[in-house]
mmCIF file of C-alpha atoms and ligand atoms in Angstrom:
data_model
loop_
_atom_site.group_PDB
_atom_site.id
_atom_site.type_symbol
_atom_site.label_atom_id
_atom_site.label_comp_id
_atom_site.label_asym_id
_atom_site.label_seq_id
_atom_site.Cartn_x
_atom_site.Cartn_y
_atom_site.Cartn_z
ATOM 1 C CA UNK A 335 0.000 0.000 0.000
ATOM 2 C CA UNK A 336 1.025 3.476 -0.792
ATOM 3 C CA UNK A 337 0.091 6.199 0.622
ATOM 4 C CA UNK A 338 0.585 10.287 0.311
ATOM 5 C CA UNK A 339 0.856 12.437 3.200
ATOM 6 C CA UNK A 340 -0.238 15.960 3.729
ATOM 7 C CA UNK A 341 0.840 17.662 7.093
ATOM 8 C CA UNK A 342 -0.780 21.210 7.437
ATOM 9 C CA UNK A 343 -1.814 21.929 11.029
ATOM 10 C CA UNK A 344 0.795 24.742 11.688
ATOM 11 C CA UNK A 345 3.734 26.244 9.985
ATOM 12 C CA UNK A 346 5.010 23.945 8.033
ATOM 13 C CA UNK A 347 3.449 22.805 4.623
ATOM 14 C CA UNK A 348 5.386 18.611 4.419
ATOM 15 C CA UNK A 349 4.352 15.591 2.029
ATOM 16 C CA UNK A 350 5.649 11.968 1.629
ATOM 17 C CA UNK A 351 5.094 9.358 -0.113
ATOM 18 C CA UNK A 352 5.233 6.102 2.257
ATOM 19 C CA UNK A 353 4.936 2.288 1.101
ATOM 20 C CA UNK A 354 4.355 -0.356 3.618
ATOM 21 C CA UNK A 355 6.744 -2.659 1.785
ATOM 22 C CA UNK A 356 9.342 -0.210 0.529
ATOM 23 C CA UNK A 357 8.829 2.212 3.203
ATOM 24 C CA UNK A 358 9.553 6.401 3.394
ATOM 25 C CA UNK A 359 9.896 6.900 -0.679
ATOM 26 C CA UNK A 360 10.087 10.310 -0.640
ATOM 27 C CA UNK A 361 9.264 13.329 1.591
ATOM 28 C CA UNK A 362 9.721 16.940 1.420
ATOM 29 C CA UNK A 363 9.044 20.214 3.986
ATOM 30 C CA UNK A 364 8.421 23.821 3.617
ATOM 31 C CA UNK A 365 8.972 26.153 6.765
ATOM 32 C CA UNK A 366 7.223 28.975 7.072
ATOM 33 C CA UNK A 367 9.782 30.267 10.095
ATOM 34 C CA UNK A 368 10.436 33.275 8.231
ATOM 35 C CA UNK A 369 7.097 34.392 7.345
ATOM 36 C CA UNK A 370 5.908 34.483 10.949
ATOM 37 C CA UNK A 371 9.609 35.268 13.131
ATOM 38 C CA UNK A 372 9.037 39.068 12.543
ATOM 39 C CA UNK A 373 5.448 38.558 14.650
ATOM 40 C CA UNK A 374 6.781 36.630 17.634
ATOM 41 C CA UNK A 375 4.856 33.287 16.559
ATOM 42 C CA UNK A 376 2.452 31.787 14.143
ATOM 43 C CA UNK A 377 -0.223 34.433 12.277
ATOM 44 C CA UNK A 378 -3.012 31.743 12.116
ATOM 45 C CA UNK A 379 -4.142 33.995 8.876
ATOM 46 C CA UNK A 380 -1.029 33.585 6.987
ATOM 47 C CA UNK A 381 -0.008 30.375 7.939
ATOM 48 C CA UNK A 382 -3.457 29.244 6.085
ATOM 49 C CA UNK A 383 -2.895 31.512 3.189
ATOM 50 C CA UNK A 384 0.815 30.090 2.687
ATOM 51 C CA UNK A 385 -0.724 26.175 3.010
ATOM 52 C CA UNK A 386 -2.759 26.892 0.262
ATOM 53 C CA UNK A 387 0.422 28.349 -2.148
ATOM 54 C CA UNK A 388 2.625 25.713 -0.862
ATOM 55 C CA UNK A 389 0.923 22.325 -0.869
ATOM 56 C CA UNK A 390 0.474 21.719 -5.177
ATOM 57 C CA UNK A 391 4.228 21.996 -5.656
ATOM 58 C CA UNK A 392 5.187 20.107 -2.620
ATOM 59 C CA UNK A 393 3.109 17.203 -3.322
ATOM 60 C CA UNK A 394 4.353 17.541 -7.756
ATOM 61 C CA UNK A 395 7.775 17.671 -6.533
ATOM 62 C CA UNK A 396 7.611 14.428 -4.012
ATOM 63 C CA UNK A 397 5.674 12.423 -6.383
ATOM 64 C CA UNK A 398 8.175 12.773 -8.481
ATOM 65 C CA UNK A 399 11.009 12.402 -6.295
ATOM 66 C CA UNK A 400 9.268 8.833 -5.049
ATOM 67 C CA UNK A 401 8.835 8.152 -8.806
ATOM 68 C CA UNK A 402 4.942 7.503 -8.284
ATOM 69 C CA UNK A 403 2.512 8.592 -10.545
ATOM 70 C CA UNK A 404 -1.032 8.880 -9.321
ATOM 71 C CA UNK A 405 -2.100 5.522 -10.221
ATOM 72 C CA UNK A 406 0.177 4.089 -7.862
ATOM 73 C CA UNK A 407 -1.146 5.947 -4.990
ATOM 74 C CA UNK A 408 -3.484 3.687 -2.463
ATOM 75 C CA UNK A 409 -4.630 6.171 -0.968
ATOM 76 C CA UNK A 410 -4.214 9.675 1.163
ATOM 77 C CA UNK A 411 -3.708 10.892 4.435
ATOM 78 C CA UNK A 412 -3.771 14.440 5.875
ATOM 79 C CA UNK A 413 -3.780 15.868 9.332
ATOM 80 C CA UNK A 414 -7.267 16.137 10.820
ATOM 81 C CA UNK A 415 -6.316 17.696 14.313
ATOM 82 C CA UNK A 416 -5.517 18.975 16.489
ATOM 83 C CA UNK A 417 -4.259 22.238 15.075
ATOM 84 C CA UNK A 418 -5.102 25.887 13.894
ATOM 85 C CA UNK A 419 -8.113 25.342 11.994
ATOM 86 C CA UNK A 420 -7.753 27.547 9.026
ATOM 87 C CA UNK A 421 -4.222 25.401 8.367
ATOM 88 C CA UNK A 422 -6.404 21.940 9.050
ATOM 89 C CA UNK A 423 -9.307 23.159 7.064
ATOM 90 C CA UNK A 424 -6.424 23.985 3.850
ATOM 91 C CA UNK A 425 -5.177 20.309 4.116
ATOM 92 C CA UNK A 426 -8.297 19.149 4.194
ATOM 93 C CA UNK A 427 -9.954 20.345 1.337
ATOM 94 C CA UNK A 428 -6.662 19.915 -0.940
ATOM 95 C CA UNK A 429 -6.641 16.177 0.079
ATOM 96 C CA UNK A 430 -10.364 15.864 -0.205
ATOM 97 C CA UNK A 431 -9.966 17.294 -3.523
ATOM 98 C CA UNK A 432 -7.036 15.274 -5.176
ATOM 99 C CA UNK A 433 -9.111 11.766 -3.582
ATOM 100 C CA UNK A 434 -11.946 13.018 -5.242
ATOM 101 C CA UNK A 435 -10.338 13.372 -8.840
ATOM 102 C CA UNK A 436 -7.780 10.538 -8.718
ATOM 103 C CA UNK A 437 -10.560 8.335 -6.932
ATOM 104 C CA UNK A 438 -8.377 7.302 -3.840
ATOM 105 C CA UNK A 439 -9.385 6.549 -0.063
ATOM 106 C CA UNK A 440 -8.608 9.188 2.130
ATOM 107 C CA UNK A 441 -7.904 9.005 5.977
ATOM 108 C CA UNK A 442 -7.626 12.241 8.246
ATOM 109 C CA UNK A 443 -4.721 11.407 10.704
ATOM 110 C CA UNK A 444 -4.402 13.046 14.406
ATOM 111 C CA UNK A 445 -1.172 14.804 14.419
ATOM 112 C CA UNK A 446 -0.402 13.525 17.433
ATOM 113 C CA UNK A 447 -0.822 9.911 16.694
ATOM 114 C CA UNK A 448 1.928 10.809 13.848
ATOM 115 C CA UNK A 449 4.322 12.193 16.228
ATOM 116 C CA UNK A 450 3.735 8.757 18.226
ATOM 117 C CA UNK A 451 4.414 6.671 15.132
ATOM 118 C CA UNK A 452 7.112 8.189 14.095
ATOM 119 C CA UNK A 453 9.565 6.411 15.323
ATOM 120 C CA UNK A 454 8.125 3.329 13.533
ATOM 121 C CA UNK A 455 10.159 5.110 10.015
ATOM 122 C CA UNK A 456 12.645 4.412 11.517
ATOM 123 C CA UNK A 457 15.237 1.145 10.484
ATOM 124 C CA UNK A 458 15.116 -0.491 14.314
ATOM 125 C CA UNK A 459 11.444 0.242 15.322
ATOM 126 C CA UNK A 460 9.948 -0.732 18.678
ATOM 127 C CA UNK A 461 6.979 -2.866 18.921
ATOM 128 C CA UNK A 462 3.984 -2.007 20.605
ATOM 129 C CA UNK A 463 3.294 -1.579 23.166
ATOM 130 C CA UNK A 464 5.639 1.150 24.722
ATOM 131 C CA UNK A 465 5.665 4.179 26.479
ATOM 132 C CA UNK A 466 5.895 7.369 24.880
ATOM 133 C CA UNK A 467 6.867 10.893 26.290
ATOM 134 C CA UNK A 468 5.482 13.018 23.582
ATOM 135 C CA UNK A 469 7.081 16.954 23.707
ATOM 136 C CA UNK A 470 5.815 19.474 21.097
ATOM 137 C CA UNK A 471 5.245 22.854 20.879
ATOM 138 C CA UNK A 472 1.622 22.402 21.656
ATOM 139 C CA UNK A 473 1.737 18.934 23.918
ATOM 140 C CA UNK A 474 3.561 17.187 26.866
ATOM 141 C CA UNK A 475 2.066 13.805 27.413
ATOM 142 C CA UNK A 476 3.177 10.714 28.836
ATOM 143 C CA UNK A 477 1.374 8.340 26.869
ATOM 144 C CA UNK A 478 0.928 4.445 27.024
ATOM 145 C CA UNK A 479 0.691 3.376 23.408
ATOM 146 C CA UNK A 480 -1.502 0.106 24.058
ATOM 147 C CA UNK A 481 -1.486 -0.828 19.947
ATOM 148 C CA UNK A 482 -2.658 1.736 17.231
ATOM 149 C CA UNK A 483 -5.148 4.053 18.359
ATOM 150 C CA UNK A 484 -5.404 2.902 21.975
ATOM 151 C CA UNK A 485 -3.585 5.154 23.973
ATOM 152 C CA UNK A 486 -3.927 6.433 27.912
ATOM 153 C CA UNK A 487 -2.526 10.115 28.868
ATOM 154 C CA UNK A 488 -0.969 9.047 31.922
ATOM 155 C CA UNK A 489 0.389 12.366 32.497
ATOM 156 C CA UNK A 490 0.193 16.166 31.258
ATOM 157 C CA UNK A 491 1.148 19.720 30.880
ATOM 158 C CA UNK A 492 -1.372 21.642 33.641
ATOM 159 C CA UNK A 493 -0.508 24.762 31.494
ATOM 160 C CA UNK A 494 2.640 25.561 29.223
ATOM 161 C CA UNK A 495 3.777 22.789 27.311
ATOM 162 C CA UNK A 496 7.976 21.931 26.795
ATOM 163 C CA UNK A 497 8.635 23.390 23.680
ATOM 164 C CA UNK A 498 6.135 26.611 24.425
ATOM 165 C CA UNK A 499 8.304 26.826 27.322
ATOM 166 C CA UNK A 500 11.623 26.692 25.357
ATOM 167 C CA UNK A 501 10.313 28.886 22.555
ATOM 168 C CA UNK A 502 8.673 31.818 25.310
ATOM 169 C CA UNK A 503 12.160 31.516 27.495
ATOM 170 C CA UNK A 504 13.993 31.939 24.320
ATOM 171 C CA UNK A 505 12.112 34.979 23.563
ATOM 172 C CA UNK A 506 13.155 36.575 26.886
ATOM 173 C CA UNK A 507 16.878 35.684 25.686
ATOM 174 C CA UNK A 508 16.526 37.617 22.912
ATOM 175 C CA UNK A 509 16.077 34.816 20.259
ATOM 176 C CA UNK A 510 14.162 34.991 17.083
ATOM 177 C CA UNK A 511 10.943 32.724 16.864
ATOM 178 C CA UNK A 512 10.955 29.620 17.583
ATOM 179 C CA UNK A 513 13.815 29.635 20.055
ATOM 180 C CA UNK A 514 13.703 25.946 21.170
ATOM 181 C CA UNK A 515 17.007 24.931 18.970
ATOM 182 C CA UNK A 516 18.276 28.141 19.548
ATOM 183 C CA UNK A 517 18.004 27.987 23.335
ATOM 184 C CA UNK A 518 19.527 24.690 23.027
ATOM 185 C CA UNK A 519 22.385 26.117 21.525
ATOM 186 C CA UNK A 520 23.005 28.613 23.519
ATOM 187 C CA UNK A 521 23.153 26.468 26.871
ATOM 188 C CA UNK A 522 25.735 24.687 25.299
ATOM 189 C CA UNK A 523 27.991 27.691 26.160
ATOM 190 C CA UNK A 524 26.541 27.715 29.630
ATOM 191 C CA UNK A 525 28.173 27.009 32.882
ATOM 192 C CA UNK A 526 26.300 24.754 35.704
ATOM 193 C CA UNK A 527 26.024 26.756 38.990
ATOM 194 C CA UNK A 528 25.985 30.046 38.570
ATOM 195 C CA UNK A 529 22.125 30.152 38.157
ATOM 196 C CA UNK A 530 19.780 28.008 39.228
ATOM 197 C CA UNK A 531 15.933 26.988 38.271
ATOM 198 C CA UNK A 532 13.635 25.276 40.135
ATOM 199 C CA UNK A 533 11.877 21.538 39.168
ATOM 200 C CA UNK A 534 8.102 22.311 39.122
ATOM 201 C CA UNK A 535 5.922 19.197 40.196
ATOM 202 C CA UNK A 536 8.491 16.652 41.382
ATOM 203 C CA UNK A 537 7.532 17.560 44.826
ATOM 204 C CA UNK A 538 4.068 15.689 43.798
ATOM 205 C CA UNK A 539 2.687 12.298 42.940
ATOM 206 C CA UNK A 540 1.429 12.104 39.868
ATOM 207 C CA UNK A 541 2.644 12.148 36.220
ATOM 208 C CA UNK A 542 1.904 15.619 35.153
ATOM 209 C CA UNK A 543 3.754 18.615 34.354
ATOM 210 C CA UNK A 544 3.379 22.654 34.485
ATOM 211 C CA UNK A 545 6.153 24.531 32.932
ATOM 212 C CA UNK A 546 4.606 28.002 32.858
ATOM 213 C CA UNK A 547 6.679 29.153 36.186
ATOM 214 C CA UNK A 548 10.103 28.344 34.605
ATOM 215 C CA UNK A 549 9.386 31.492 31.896
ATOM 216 C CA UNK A 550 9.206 33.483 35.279
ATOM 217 C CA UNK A 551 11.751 31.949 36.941
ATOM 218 C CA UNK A 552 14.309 33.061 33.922
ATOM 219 C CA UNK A 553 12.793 37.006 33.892
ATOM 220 C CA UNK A 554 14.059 36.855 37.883
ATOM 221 C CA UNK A 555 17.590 35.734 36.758
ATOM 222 C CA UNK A 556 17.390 38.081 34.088
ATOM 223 C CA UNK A 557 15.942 41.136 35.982
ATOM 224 C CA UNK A 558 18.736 43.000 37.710
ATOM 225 C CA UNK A 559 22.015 41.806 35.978
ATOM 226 C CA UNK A 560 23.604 42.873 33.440
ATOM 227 C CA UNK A 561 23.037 40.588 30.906
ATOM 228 C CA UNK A 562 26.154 40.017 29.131
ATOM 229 C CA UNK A 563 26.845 36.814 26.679
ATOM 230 C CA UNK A 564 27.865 34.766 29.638
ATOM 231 C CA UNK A 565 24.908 35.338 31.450
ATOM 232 C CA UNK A 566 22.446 34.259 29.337
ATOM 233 C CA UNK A 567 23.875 31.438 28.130
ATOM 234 C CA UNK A 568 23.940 29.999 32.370
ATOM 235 C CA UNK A 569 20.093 30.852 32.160
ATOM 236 C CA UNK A 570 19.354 29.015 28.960
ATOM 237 C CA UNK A 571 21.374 25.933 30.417
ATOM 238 C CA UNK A 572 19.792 26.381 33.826
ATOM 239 C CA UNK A 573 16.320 26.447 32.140
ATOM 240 C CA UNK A 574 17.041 23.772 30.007
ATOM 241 C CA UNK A 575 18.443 21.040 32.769
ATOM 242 C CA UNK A 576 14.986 22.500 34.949
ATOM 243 C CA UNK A 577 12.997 21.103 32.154
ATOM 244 C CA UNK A 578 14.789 18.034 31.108
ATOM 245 C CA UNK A 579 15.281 17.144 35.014
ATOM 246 C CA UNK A 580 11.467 17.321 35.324
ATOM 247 C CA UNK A 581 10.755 15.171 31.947
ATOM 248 C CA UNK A 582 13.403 12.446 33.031
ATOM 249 C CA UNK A 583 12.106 12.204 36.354
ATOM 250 C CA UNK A 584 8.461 11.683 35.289
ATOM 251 C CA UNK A 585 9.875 9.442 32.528
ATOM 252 C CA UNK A 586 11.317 7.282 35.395
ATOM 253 C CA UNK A 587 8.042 7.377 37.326
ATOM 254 C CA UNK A 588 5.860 6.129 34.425
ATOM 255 C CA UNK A 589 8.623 3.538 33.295
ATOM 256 C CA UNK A 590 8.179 1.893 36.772
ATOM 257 C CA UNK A 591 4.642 2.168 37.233
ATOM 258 C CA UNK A 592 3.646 0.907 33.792
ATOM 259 C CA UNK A 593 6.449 -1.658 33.625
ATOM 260 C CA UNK A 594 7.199 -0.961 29.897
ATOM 261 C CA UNK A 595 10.315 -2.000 28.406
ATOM 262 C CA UNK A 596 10.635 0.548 25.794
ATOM 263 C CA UNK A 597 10.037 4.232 25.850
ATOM 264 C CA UNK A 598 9.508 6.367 22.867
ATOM 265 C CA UNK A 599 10.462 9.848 22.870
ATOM 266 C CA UNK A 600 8.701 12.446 20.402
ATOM 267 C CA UNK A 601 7.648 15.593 18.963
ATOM 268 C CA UNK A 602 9.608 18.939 18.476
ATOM 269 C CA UNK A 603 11.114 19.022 21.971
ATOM 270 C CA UNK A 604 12.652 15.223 21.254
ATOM 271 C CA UNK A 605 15.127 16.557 18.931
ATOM 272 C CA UNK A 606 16.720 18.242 22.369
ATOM 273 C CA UNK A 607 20.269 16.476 22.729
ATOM 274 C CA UNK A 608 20.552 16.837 26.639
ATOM 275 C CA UNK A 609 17.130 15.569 26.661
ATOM 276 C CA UNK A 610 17.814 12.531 24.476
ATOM 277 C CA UNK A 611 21.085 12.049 26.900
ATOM 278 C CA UNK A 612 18.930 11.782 30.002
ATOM 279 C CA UNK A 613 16.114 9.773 28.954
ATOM 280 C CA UNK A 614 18.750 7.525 27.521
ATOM 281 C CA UNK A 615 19.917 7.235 31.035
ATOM 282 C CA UNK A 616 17.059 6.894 32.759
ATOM 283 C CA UNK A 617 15.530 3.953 29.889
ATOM 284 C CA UNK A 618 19.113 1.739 31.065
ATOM 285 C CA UNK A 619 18.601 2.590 34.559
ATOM 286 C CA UNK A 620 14.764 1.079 34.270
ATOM 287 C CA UNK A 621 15.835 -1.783 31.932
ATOM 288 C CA UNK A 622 14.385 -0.121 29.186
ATOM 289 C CA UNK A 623 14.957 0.344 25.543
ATOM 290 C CA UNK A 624 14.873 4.260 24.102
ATOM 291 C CA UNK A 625 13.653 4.751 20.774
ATOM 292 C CA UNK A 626 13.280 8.396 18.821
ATOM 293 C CA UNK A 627 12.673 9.173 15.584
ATOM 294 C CA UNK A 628 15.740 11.260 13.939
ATOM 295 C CA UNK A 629 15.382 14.943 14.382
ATOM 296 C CA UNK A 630 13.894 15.983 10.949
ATOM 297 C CA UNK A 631 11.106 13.532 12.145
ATOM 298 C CA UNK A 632 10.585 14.934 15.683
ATOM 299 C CA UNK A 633 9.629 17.833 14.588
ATOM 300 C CA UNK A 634 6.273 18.451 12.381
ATOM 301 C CA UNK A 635 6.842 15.874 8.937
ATOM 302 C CA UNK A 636 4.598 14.383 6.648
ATOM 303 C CA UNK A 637 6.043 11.090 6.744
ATOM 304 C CA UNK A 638 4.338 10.527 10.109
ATOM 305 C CA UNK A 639 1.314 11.461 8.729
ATOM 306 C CA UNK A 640 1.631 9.022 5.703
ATOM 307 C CA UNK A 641 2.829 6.191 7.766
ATOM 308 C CA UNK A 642 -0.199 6.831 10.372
ATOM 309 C CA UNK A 643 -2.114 6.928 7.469
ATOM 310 C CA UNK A 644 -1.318 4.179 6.120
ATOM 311 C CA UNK A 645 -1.653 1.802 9.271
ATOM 312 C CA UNK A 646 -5.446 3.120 9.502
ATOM 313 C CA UNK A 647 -6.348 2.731 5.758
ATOM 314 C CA UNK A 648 -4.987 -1.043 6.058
ATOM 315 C CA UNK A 649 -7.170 -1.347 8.827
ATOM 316 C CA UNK A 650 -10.284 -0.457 6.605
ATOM 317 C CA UNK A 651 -10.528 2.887 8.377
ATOM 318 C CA UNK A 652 -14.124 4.720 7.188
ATOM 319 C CA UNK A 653 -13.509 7.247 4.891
ATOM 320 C CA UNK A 654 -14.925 10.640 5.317
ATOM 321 C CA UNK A 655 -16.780 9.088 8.591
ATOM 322 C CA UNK A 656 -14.923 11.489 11.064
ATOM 323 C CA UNK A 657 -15.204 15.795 10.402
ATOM 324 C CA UNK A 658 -12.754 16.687 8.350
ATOM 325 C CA UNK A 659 -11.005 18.626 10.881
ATOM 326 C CA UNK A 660 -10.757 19.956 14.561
ATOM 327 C CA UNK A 661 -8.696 22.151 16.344
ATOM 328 C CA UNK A 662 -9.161 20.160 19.521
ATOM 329 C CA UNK A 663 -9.084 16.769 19.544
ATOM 330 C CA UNK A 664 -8.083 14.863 22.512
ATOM 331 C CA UNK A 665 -5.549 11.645 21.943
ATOM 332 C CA UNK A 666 -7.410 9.567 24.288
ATOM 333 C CA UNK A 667 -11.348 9.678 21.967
ATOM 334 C CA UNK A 668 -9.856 7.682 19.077
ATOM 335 C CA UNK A 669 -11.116 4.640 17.555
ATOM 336 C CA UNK A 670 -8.172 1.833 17.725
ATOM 337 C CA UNK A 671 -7.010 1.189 14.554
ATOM 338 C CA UNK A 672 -8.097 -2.306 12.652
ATOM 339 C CA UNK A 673 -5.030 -3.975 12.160
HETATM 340 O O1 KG4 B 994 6.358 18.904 17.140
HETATM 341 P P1 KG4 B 994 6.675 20.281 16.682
HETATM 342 O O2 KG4 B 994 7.470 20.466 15.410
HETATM 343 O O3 KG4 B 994 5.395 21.125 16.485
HETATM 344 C C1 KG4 B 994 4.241 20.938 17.254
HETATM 345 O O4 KG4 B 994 3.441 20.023 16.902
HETATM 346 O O5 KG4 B 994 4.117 21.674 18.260
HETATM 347 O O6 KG4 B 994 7.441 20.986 17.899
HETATM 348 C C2 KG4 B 994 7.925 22.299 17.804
HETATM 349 C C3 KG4 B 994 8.563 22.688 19.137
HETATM 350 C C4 KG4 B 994 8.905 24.166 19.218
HETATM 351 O O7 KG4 B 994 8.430 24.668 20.448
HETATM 352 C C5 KG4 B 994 10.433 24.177 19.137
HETATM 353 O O8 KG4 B 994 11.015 25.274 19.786
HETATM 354 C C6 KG4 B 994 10.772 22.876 19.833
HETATM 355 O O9 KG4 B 994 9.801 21.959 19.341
HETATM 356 N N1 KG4 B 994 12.132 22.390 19.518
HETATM 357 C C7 KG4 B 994 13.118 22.260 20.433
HETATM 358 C C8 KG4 B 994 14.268 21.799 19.749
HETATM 359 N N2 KG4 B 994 13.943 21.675 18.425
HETATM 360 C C9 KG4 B 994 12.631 22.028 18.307
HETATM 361 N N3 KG4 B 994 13.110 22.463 21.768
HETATM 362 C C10 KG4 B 994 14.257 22.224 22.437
HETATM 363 N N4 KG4 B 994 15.396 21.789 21.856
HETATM 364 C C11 KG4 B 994 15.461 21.567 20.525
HETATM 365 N N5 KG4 B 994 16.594 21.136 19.958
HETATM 366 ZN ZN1 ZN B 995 3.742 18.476 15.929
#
């Protein structure tokens, strides 16, 4: 089965092409970073109006580069939710559209479920089930990924989520939208010590997170110094080892509770090397296997989406039973895939 992806739900327009036998064919990306950076962060208006220029060429140019022609396509998959709905409603109707005229199934995929999948593109895949820490821009979860489509948030953000954290910290650093990779950077330079965060929720039970006080805690350090090159760098390491302390630590917590012997880690926030280091630690510590998808596939692909895709067309998934798109969708009210 082969199967074209269409990823719209925020700023970047990606396609693949995936094939369950041959696997990721061909996939390609466009950012639209620069559009929004001088605002701050995504203009839902023009990230819809730059889906809609974007998404023809994209999909010409990966057809091509996964040497399919239409007729070989199975079938199509876009993201459904959750999202900005102008960007949802764009992929929608252009995937609606080309099933319509080239006669093809069509599945709408929860983004989210693609970032959870994503690691099965990969050439060493785990099996299912596992556990999954899932860090995005929009979503910290701990997740446990049952089989396809049966998951259980066993843990959440209570109000910021990781990378909103990184990106809104990074701001206050004085780097351009989003900051995450940036920040990340910059705490490489960063000496341990000098200032220090604190590790919100570890004083509780429980499995979720709030990261929303670590954006103040880094306009205290700030506030009052003067902020040379030095300086900000210790913040953006501080902040960062607050944060990946907190997910490794909750990581642990789930591992042992659940029992699970692997542990996925994904979304935006998973491409984070100090984070990868630690939950690499803290998987051997609990016996446990890690498993990420490379970077370019943490953060927001379309190969996700065809892959997800395609594991819910295979399972007879009904087409056009589900609204073509929503904004909010929680993980936990899908149907299990038929596999
Ligand atoms: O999954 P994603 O591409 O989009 C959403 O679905 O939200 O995640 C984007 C988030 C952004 O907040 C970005 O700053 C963060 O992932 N991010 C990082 C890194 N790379 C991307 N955060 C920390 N370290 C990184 N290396
Ligand atoms: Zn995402």
């Amino acid at each position: 089965m082969r199967i074209l992806g269409i990823e719209s739900s925020c700023d970047e327009t990606a396609v693949a092409v995936y094939d369950d036998a041959r696997g990721l064919l061909a996939h390609r990306l466009h950012s639209q970073v620069a559009l929004h950076q001088a605002y701050g962060g995504v203009v839902p208006e023009l990230a819809s109006r730059d889906h809609v220029a974007r998404l023809l060429p994209l999909v010409r140019e990966v057809l091509d580069a996964a040497g399919t022609r239409r007729g070989d396509v199975d079938g199509i998959a876009y993201t459904a939710g959750p999202g900005l709905i102008g960007a949802l409603l764009v992929g929608a109707c252009f995937a609606r559209a080309l099933a319509l005229v080239w006669d093809k199934p069509i599945v709408g995929v929860h983004h989210l479920e693609g970032h959870l999948l994503a690691p099965l593109l990969e050439a060493d895949p785990p099996d299912l089930p596992f556990l999954a820490l899932l860090v995005s821009g929009g979503h910290t979860q701990l997740v446990d990924v049952a089989a396809v489509g049966r998951y259980r948030i066993l843990g959440e953000t209570l109000d910021d989520a990781a990378g909103e954290a990184f990106d809104k910290t990074a701001k206050l650093l004085g780097l351009p939208y989003p900051g995450g990779a940036a920040l990340a950077r910059l705490a490489e330079r960063g000496a341990a010590g000098p200032v220090h965060f604190p590790r919100p929720m570890l004083d509780r039970p429980g499995l979720d997170f709030s990261f929303s006080g670590l954006k103040t805690a880094a306009l205290v350090a700030l506030r009052g110094r003067s902020v040379d090159e030095q300086t900000r760098a210790d913040v953006a390491r501080a902040f960062e080892e607050a944060v990946v302390d907190t997910l490794a630590e909750k990581t642990r917590r789930a591992l042992s509770l659940t029992g699970h012997r692997r542990l996925v880690v994904a979304g935006g926030v998973g491409a984070n090397r100090r984070l990868r280091e630690r939950l690499a630690a803290t998987a051997r510590e609990a016996g446990a296997r890690l498993y990420f998808p490379r970077a370019e596939f943490c953060t927001d692909n379309g190969a996700m989406i065809a892959l997800a895709g395609c594991l819910r067309l295979k399972g007879g998934h009904p087409a056009g039973a589900a609204p073509p798109a929503r904004a909010r969708w929680p993980l936990d009210e899908l149907e299990p895939a038929r596999l």
